[in-house]
mmCIF file of C-alpha atoms in Angstrom:
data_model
loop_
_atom_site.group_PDB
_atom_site.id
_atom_site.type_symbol
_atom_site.label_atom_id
_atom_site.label_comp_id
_atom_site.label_asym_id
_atom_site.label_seq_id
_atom_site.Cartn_x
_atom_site.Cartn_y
_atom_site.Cartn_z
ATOM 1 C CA UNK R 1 0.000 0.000 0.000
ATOM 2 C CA UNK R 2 1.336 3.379 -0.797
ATOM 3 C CA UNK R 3 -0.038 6.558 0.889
ATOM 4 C CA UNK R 4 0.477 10.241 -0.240
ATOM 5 C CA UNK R 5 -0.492 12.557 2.255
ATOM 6 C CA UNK R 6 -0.408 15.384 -0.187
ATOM 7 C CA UNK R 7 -0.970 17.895 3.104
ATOM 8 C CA UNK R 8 1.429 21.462 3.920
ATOM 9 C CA UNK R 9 4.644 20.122 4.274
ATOM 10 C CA UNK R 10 4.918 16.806 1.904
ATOM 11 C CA UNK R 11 5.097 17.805 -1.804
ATOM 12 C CA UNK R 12 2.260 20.614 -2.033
ATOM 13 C CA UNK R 13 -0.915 21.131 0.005
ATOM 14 C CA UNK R 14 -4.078 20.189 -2.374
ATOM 15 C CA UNK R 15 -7.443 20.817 -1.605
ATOM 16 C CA UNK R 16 -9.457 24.197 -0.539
ATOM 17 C CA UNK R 17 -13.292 24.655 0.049
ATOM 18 C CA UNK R 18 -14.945 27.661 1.453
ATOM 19 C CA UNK R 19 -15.686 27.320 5.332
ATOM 20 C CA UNK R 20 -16.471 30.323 7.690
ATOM 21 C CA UNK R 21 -13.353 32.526 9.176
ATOM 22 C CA UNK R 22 -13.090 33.990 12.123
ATOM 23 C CA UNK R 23 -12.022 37.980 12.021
ATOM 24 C CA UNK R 24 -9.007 36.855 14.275
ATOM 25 C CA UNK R 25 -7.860 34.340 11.387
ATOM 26 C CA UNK R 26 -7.275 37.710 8.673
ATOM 27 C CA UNK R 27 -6.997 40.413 11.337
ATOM 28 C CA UNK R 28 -2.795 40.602 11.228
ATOM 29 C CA UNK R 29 -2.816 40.291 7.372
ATOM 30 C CA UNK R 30 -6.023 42.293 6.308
ATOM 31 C CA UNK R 31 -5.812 43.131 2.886
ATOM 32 C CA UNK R 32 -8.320 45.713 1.814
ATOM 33 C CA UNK R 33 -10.023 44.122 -1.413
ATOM 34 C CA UNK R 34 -9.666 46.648 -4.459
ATOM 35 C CA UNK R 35 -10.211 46.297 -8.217
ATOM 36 C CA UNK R 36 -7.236 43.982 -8.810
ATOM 37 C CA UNK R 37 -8.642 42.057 -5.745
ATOM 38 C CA UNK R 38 -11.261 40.881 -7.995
ATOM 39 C CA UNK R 39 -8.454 38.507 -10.406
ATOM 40 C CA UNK R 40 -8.152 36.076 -7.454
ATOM 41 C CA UNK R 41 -11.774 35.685 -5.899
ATOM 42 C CA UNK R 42 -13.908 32.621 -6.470
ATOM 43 C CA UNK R 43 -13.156 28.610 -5.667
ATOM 44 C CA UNK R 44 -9.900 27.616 -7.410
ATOM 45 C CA UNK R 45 -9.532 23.978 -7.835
ATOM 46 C CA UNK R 46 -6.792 21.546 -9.055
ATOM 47 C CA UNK R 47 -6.675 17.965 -9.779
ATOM 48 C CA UNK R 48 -3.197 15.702 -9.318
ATOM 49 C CA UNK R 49 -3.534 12.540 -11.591
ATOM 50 C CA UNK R 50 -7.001 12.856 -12.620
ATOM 51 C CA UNK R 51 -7.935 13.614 -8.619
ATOM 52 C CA UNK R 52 -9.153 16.113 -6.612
ATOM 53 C CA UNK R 53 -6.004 17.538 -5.049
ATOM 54 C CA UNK R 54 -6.840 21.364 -4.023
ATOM 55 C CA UNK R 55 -9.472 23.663 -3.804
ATOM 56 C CA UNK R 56 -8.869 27.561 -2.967
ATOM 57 C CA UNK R 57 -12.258 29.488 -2.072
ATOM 58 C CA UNK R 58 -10.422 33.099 -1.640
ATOM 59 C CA UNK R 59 -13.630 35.981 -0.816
ATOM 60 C CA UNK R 60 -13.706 39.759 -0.578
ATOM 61 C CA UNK R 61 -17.320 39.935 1.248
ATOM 62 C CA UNK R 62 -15.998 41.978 4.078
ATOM 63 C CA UNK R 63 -13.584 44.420 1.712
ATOM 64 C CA UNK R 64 -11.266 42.164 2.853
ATOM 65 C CA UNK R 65 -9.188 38.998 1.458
ATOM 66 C CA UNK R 66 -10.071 36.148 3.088
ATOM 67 C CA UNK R 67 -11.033 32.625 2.335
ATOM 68 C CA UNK R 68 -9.939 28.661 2.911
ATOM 69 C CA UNK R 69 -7.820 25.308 2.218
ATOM 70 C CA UNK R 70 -8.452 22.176 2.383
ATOM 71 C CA UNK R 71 -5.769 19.355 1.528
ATOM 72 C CA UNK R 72 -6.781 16.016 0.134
ATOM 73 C CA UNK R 73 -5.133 12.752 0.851
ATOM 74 C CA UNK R 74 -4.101 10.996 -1.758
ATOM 75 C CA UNK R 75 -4.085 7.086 -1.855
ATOM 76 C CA UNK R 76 -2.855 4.329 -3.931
ATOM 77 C CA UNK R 77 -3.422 0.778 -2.665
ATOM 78 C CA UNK R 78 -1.723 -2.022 -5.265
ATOM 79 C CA UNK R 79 -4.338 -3.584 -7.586
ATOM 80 C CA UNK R 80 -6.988 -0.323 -6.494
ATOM 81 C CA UNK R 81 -7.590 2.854 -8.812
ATOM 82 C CA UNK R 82 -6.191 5.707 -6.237
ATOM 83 C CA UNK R 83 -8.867 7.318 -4.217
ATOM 84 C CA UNK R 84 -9.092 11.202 -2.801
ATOM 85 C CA UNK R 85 -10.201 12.110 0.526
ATOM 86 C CA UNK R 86 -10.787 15.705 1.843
ATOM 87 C CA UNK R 87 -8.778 16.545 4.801
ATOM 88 C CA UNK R 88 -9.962 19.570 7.802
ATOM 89 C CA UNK R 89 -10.451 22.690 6.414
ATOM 90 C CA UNK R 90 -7.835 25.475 6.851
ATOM 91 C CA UNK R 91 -8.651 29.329 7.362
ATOM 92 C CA UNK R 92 -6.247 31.553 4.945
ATOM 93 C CA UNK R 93 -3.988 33.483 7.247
ATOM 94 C CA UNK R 94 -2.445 36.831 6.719
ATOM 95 C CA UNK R 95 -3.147 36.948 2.791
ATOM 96 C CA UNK R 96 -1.441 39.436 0.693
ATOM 97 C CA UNK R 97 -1.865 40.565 -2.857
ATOM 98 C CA UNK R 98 -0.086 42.314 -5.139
ATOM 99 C CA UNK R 99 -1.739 42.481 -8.025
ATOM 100 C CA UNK R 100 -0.153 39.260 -9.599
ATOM 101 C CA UNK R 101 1.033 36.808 -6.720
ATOM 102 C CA UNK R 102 -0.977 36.327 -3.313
ATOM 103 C CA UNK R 103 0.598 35.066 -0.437
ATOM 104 C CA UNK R 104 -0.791 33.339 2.802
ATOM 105 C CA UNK R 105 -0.339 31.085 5.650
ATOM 106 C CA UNK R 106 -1.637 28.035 6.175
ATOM 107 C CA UNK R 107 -1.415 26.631 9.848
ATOM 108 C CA UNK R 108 -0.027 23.599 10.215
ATOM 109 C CA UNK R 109 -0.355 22.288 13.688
ATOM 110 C CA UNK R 110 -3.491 19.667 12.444
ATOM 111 C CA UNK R 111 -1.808 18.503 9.684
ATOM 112 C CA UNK R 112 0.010 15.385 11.451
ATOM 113 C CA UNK R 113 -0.139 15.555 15.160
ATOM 114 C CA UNK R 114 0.883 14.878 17.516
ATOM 115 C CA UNK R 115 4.660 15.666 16.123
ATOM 116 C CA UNK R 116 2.924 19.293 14.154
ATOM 117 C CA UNK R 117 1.090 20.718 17.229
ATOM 118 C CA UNK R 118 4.007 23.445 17.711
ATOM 119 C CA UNK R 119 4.826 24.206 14.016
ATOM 120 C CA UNK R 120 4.465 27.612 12.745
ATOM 121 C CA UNK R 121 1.916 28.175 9.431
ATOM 122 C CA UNK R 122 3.129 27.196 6.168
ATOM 123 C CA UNK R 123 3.399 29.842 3.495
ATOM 124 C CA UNK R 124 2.159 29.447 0.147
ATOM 125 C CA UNK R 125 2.010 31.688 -3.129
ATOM 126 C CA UNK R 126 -0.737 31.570 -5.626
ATOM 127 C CA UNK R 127 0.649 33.171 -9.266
ATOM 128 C CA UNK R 128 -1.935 34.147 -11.798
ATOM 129 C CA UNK R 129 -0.792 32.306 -15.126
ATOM 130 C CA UNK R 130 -4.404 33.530 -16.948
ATOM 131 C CA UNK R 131 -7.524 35.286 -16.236
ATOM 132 C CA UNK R 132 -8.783 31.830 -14.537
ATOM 133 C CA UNK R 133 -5.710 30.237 -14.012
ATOM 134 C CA UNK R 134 -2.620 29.886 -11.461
ATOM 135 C CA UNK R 135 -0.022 27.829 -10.072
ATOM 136 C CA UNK R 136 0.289 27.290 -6.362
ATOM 137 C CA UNK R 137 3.643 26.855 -4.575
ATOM 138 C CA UNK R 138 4.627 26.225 -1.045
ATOM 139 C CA UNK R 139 6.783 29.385 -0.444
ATOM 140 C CA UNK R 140 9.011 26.946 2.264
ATOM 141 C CA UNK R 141 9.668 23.601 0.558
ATOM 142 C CA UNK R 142 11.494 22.670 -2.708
ATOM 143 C CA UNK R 143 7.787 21.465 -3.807
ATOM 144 C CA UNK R 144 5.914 20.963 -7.129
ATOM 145 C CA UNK R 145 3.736 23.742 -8.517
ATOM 146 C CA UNK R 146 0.226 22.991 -9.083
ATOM 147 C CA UNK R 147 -1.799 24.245 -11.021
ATOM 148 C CA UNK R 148 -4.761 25.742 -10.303
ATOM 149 C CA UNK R 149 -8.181 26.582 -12.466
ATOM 150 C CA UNK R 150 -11.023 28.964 -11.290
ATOM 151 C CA UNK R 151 -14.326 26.798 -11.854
ATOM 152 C CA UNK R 152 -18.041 27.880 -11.019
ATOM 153 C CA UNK R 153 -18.456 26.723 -8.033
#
């Protein structure tokens, strides 16, 4: 059996869905939304061997970027076709954008405790490629890009 946690510090976290964040999560990094704010809203999804790998939900509904992760697990049992199974949702953290590149945090403490309680968030960069596409990187790790496709919910 081979199992590839595809989660925020093995090869590159996959998997985002919207889900509710607190003010506290985007208080430090509050990023007032403006016109270029507009290229990175919606629910960005990407796929790693035909799977669902990551899903981005980034939201300016309070003038404000904000939004959520969620990582999928990846598994390939011999003589099985590999399955994909949503992990805990993850509020964006301090998200910045510059018109071309946003960055955020990711915390990391849930991702494979006990031995992750203490470590700090993960940082991650999401690069517009097209007007509904990107790649996503983890800004920490020598890690693969993904990339990323704005769908319609």
């Amino acid at each position: 059996t081979e199992i590839y946690t595809l989660s925020l510090h093995d090869a590159l976290p996959i998997s985002l869905i919207t889900w509710p964040v607190s003010p506290q999560a985007t208080q430090p990094g509050k990023v007032a939304a403006g016109p270029s704010a507009s290229s990175v809203v919606g629910v960005w999804q990407g796929k790693m061997d035909g799977l669902p790998a990551i899903t981005l939900t980034i939201t300016d509904e309070t003038r404000a970027l904000s939004g959520a992760v969620l990582f999928y697990l990846i598994r390939r049992d011999e003589g099985k076709p590999p399955t994909s199974t949503p992990g805990i949702p993850e509020p964006i953290l301090n998200p910045s954008f510059d018109g071309k590149t946003l960055s955020f945090q990711v915390s990391h403490r849930r991702a494979h405790p006990p031995r992750t309680l203490s470590d700090p968030p993960a940082s991650f960069h999401l690069k517009l490629t097209g007007s509904d596409k990107c790649v996503l990187t983890n800004a920490q790790e020598a890690s693969p890009q993904i990339e990323l496709v704005r769908s319609d919910y």
